[in-house]
XYZ file of C-alpha atoms in Angstrom:
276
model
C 0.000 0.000 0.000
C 2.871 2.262 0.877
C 3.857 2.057 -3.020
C 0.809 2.421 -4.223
C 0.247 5.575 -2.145
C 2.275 7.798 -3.999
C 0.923 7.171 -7.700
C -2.347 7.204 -6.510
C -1.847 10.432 -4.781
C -0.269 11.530 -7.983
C -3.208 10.406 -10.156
C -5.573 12.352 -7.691
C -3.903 15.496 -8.189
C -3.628 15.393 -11.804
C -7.017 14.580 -12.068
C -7.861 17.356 -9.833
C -5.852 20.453 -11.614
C -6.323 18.701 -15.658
C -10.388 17.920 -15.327
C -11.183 21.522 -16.365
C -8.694 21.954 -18.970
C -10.011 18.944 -20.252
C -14.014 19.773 -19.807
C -12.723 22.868 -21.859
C -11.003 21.143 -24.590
C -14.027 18.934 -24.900
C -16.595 22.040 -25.324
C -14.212 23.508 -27.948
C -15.193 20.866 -30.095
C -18.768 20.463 -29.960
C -21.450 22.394 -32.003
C -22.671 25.656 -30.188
C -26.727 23.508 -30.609
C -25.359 20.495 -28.140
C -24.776 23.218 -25.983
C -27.271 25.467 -26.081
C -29.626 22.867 -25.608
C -28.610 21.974 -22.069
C -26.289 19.400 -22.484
C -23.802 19.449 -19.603
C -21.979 15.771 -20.142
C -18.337 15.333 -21.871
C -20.029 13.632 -24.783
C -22.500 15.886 -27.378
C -25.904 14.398 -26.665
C -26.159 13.139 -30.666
C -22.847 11.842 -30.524
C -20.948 14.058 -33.451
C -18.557 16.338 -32.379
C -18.039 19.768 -34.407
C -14.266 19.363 -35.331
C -11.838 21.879 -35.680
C -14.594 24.587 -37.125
C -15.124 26.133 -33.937
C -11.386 26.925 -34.108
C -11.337 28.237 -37.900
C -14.229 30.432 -37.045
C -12.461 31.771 -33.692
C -9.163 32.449 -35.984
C -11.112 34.144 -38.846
C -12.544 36.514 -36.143
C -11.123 40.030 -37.094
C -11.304 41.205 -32.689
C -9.846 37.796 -31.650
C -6.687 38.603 -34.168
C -6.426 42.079 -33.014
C -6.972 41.000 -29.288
C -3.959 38.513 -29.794
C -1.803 41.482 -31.309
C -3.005 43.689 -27.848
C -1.902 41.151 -25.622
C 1.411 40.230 -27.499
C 2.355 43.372 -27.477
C 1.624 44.945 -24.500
C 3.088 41.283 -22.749
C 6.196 41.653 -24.096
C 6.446 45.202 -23.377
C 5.855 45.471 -20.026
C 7.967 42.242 -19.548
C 10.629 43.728 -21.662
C 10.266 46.889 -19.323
C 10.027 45.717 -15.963
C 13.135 42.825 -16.344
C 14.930 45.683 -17.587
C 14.365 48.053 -14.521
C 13.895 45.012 -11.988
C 17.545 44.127 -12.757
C 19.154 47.304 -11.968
C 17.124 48.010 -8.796
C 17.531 43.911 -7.665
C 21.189 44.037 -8.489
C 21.568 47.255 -6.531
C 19.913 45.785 -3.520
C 22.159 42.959 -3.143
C 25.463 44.493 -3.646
C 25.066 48.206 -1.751
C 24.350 48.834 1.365
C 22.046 51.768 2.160
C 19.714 52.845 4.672
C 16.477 52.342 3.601
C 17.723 48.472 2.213
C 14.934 46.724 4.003
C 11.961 49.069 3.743
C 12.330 49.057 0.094
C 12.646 45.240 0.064
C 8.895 45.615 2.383
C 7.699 48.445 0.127
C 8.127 46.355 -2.700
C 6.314 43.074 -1.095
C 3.648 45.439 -0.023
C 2.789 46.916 -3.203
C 2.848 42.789 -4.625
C 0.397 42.224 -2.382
C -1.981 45.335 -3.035
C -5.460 43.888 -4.337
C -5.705 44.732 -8.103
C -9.305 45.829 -7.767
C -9.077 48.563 -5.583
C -6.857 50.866 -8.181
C -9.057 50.274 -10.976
C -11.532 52.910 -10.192
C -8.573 55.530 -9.784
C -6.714 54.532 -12.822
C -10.131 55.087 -14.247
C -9.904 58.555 -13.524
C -6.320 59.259 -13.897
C -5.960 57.936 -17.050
C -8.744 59.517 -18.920
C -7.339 62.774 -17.504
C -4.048 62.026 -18.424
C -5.204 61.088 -22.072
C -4.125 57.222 -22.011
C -7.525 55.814 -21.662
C -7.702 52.715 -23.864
C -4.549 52.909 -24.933
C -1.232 49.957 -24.541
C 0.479 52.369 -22.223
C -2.389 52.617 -19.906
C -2.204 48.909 -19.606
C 1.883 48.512 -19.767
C 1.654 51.060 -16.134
C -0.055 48.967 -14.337
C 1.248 46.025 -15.518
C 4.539 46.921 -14.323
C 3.657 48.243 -11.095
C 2.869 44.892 -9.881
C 4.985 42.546 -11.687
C 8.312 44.890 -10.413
C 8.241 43.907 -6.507
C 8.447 40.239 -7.617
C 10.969 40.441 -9.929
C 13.274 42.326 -7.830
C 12.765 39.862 -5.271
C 13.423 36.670 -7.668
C 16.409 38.700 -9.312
C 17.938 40.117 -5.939
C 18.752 36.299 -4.700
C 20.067 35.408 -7.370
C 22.733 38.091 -7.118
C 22.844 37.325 -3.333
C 24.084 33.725 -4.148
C 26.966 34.992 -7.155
C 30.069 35.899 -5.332
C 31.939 39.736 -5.273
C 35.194 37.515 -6.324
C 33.728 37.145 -9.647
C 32.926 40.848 -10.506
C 36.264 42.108 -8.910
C 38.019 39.835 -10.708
C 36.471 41.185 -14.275
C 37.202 44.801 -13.089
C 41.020 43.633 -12.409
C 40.889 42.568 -16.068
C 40.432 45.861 -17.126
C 36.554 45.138 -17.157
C 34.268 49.155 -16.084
C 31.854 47.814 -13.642
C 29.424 48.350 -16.004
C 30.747 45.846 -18.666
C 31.453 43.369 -15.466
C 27.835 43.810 -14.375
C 26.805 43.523 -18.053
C 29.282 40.336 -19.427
C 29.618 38.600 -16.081
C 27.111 39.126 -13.386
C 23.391 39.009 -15.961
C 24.655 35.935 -17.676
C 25.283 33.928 -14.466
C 21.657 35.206 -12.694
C 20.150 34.249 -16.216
C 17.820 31.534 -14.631
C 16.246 34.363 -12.533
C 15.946 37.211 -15.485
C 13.891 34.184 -17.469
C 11.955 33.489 -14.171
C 11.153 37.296 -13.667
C 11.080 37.614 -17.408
C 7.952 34.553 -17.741
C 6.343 35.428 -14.334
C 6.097 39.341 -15.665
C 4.779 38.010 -18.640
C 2.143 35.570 -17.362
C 0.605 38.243 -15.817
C 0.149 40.842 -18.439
C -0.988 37.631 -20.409
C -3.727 36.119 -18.116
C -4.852 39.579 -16.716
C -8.527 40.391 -16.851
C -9.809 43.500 -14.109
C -7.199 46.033 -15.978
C -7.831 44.625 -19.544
C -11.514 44.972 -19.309
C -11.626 48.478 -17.060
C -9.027 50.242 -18.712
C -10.348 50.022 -22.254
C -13.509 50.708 -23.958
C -12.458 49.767 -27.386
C -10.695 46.428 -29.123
C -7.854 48.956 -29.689
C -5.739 47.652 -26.385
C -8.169 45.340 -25.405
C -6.220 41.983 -24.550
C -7.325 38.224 -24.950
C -9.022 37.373 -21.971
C -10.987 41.006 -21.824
C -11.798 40.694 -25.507
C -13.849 37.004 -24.543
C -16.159 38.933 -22.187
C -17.869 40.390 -25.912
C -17.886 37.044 -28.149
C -21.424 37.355 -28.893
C -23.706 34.437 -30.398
C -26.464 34.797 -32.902
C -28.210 37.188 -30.220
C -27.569 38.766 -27.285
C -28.750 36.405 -24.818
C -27.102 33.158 -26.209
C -23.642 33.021 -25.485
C -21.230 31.130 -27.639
C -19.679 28.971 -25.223
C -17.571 26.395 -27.516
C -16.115 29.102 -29.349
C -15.248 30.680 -26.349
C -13.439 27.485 -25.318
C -11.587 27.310 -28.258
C -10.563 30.940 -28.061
C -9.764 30.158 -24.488
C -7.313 27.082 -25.714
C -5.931 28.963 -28.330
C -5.044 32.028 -25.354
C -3.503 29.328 -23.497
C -1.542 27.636 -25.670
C 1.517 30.447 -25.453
C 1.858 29.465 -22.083
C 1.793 25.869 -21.745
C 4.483 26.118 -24.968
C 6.713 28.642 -22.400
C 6.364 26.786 -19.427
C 7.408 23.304 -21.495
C 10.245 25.033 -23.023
C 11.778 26.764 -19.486
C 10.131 24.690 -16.930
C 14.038 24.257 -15.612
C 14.958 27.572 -15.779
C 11.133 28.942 -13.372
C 12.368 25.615 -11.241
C 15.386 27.380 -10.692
C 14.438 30.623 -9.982
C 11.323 30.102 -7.652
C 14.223 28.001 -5.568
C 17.042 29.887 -5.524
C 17.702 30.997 -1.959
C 15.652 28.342 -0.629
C 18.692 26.265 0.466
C 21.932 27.735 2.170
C 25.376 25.887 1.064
């Protein structure tokens, strides 16, 4: 039994976390009348399943393209942005010493922790004043004001754990501290950038309150926002398997990230965790 406890346990979880994703797949392929009819089960009450059309519909549809090219761009952006910044600001916590060291450390935790939903009806205000209403840099802002704090924290242990011998020993070479910082001290904290770098970016990907309260218009509005208006043949019918398959298309980017750097977000979520 003791051998058997762990697949089973296994088996339980995956069960647990992959049901939906596969309840989802399964809608994505039936036709939007099984559904609408009341059919709740896996299988489509007549049996036949849709196919892929669900999906070539989804992809003709002129706001799901342009909500992919919102969400691309403003993701990459903001994660482009924030990596950038958070690995100045982490590097500079873990190698000077200041007063201040550990309220900024707090500050930065705090703000992580601040619930999304109780900024959106400020940024409501403030950026309609300021002109950036519906716009990718009123999204980008906000973005980056809560995927900073935890990359500086990611980013500042790895630079904790790479010793002052190394650096010291490129500026001996000849090496300006910013080429050692540069050439030497990124490269070797490069599984926490790509941890900060996916994390930042999983965010501005999957994010919802901002995407559909900061915009008014499919010109910034982002994948998961841009679902909320799929409409069916009328207004009270919603099309629920092609908003599945526009949900598995969404996902897709990020199961093909996580596959391809699963080592590398290991690494970074851990480092610290152990003292050698």
């Amino acid at each position: 039994m003791k051998k058997l406890g762990m697949p089973i346990g296994v088996a339980l979880i995956l069960i647990w976390c992959l049901l939906p994703v596969v309840w989802v797949i399964s809608l994505s392929f039936k036709a939007p009348d099984s559904i609408t009819v009341g059919n709740p089960g896996f299988w489509p009450a007549d049996g036949t399943w849709a196919g892929w059309e669900n999906y070539r519909q989804v992809w003709d549809n002129d706001q799901f393209k342009r909500a992919i090219l919102n969400s691309l761009g403003i993701s990459l952006i903001a994660t482009g942005l924030s990596v950038m910044v958070a690995t100045l600001a982490a590097y500079a916590i873990a190698r000077l010493e200041f007063k201040g060291k550990r309220m900024v450390l707090s500050m930065a935790l705090a703000i992580a922790m601040f619930p999304v939903v109780s900024l959106v009806g400020p940024l409501f205000d403030m950026w309609r004043a300021f002109g950036i209403y519906d716009t990718w840099i009123g999204l980008i802002i906000p973005y980056m004001s809560f995927t900073l704090p935890l990359a500086i924290w990611t980013l500042s242990a790895f630079f904790r754990e790479i010793p002052w011998e190394m650096e010291q020993a490129a500026q001996v070479d000849g090496a300006t501290s910013w080429q050692a910082f540069r050439k030497v001290i990124v490269p070797l904290a490069a599984p926490g950038v790509f941890t900060a770098a996916i994390l930042t970016f999983f965010f501005a990907w999957n994010d919802f309150v901002f995407g559909i309260s900061l915009t008014s218009t499919e010109a910034a509005r982002p994948i998961p926002a841009s679902l909320a208006f799929f409409t069916g043949p009328d207004p009270f019918t919603r099309p629920a398997s092609l908003l599945a398959a526009a949900a598995v298309i969404a996902t897709i980017p990020i199961i093909v990230i996580v596959l391809i750097f699963q080592r590398k977000i290991v690494a970074g979520l851990t480092s610290g965790a152990v003292k050698g």
